N, C-alpha and C. Protein backbone atom coordinates (compact mmCIF):
# COMPACT_ATOMS: atom_id res chain seq x y z
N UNK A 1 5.38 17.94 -17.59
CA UNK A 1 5.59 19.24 -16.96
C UNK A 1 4.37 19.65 -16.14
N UNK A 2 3.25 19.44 -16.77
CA UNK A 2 2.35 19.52 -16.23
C UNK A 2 1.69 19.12 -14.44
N UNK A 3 2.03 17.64 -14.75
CA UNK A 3 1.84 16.81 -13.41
C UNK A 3 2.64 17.04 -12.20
N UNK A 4 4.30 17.33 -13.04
CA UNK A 4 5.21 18.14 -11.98
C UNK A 4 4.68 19.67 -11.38
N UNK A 5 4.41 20.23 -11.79
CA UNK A 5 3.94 21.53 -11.16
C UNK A 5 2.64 20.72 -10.60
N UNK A 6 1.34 19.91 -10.79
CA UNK A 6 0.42 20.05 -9.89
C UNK A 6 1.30 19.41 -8.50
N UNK A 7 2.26 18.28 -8.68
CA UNK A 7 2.86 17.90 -7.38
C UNK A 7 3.45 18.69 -6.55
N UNK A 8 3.76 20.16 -7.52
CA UNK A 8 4.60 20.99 -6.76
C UNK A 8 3.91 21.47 -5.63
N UNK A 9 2.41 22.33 -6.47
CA UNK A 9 1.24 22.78 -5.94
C UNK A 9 0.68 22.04 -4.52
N UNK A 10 1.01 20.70 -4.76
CA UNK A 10 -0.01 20.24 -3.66
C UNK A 10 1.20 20.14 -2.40
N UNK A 11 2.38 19.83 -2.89
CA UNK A 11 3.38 19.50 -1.60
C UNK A 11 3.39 20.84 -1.00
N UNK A 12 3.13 22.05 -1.39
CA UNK A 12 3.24 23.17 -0.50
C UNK A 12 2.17 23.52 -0.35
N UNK A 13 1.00 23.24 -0.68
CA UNK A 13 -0.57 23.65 0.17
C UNK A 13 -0.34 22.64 1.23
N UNK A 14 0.03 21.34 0.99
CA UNK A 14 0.34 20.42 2.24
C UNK A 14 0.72 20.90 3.38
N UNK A 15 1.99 21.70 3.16
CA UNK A 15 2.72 22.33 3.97
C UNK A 15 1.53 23.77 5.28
N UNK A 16 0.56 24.13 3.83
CA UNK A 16 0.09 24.88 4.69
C UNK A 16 -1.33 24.46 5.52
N UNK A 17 -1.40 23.19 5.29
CA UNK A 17 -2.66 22.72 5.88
C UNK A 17 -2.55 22.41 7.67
N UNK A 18 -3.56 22.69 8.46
CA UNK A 18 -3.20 22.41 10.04
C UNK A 18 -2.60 21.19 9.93
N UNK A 19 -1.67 20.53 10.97
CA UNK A 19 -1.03 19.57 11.64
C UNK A 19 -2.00 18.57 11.16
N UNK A 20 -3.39 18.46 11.79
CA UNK A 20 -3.95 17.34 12.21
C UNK A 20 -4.56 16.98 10.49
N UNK A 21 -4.63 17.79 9.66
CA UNK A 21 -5.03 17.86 7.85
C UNK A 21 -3.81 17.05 7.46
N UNK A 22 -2.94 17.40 7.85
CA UNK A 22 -1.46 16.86 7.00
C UNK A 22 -1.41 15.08 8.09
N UNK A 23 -1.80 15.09 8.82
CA UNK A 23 -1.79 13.78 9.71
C UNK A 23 -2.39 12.69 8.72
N UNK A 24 -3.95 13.09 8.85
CA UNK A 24 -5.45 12.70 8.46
C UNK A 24 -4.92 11.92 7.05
N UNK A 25 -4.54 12.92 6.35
CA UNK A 25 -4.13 12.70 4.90
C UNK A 25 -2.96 11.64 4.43
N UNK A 26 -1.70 11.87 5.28
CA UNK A 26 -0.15 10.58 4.98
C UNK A 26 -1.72 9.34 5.60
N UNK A 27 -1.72 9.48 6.79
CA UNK A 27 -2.39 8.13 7.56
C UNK A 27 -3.27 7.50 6.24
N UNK A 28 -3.81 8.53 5.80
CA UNK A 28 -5.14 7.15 4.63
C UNK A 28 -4.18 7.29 3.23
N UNK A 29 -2.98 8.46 2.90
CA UNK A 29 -3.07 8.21 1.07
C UNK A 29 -1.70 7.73 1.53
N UNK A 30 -0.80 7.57 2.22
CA UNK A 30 0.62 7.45 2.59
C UNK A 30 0.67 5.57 3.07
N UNK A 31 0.00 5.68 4.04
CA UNK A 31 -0.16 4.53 4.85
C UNK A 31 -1.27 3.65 4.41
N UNK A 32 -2.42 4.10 4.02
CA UNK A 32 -3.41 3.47 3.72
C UNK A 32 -4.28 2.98 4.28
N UNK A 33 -4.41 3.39 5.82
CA UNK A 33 -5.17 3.25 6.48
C UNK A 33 -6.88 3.17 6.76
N UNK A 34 -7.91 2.76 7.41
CA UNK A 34 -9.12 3.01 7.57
C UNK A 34 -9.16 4.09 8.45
N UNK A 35 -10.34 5.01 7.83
CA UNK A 35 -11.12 5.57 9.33
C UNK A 35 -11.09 5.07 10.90
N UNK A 36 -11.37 4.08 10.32
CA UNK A 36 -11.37 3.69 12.31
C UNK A 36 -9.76 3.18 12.55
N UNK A 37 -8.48 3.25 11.75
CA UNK A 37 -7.73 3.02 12.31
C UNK A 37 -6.92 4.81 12.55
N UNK A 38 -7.14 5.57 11.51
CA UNK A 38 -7.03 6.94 12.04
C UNK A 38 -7.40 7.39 13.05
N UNK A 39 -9.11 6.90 13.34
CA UNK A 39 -9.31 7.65 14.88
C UNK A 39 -8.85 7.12 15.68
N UNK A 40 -8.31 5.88 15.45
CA UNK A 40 -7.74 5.59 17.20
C UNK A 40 -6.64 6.42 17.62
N UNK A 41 -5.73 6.27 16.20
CA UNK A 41 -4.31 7.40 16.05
C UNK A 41 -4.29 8.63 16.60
N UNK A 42 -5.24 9.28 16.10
CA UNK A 42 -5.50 10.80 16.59
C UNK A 42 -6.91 10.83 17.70
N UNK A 43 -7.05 9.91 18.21
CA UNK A 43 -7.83 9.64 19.16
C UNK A 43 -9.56 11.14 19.01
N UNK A 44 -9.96 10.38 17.49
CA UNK A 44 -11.15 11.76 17.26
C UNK A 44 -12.07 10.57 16.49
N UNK A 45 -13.26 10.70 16.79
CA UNK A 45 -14.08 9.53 15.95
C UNK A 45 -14.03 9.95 14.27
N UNK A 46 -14.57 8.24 14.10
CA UNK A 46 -14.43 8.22 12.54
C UNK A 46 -15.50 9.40 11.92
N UNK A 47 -16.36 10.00 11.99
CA UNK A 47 -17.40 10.89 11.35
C UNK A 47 -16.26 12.12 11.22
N UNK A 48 -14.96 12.37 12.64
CA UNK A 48 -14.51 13.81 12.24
C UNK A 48 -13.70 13.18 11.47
N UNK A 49 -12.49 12.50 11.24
CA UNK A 49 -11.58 11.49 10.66
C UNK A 49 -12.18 11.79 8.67
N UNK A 50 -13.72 12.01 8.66
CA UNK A 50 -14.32 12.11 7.26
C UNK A 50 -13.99 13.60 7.16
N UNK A 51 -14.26 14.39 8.17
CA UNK A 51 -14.76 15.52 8.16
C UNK A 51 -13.20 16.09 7.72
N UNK A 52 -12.26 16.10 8.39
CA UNK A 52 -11.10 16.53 8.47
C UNK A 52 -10.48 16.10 7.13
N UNK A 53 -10.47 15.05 6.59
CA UNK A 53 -10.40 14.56 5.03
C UNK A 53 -11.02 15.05 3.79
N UNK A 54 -11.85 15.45 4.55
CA UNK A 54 -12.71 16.30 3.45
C UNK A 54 -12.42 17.52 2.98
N UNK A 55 -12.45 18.02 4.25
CA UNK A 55 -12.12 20.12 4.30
C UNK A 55 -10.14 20.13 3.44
N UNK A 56 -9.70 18.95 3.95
CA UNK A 56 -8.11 19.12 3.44
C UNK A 56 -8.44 18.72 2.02
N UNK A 57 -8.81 18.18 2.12
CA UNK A 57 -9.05 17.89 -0.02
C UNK A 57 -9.62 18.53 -0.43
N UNK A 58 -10.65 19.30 -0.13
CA UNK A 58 -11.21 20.72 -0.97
C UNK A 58 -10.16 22.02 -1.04
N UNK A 59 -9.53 21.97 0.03
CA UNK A 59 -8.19 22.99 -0.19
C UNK A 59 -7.52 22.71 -1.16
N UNK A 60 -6.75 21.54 -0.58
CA UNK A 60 -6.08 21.09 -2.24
C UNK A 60 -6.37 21.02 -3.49
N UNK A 61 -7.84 20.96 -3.82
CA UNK A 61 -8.36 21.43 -5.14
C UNK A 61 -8.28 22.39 -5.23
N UNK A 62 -8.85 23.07 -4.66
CA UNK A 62 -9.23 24.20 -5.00
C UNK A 62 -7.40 25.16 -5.43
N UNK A 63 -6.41 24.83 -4.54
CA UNK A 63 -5.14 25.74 -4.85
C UNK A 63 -4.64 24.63 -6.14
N UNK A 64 -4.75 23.96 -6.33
CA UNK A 64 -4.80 23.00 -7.75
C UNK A 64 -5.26 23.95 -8.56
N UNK A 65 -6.86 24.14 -8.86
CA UNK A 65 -7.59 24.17 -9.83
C UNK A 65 -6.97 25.97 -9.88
N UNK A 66 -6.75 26.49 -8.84
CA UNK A 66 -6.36 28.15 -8.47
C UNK A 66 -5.00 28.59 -9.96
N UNK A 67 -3.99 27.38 -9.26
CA UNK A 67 -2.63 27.43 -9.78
C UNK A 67 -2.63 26.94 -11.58
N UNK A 68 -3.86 26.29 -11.83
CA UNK A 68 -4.11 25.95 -13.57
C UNK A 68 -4.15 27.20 -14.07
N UNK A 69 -5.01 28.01 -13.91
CA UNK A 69 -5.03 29.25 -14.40
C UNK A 69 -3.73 30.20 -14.66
């Protein structure tokens, strides 16, 4: 029950993350992609490709860790 509600949690912060967050994210946990094959995709170098991966996964914790409570 547990794991179902965090999946719930994250498929609709997903929903609210910019376009290019919800891109960033299927491309490396969906697809499995590298950095440098993301930036060619979204045509943005690999340093933002980190950057943009980053800021979307601290959201998602954070409405994770929000929704435990």
């Amino acid at each position: 029950l547990f794991r179902s509600k965090q999946r719930d949690v994250l498929a609709e912060t997903m929903k609210e993350l910019p376009e290019i967050q919800q891109t960033v994210l299927i491309l490396r946990f969906t697809e499995e992609l590298s950095d440098a094959e993301i930036s060619k995709i979204i045509k943005k170098s690999e340093g933002a490709v980190r950057v943009i991966q980053c800021r979307a996964i601290q959201v998602l914790k954070k409405k994770v860790k929000e929704n435990q409570r």
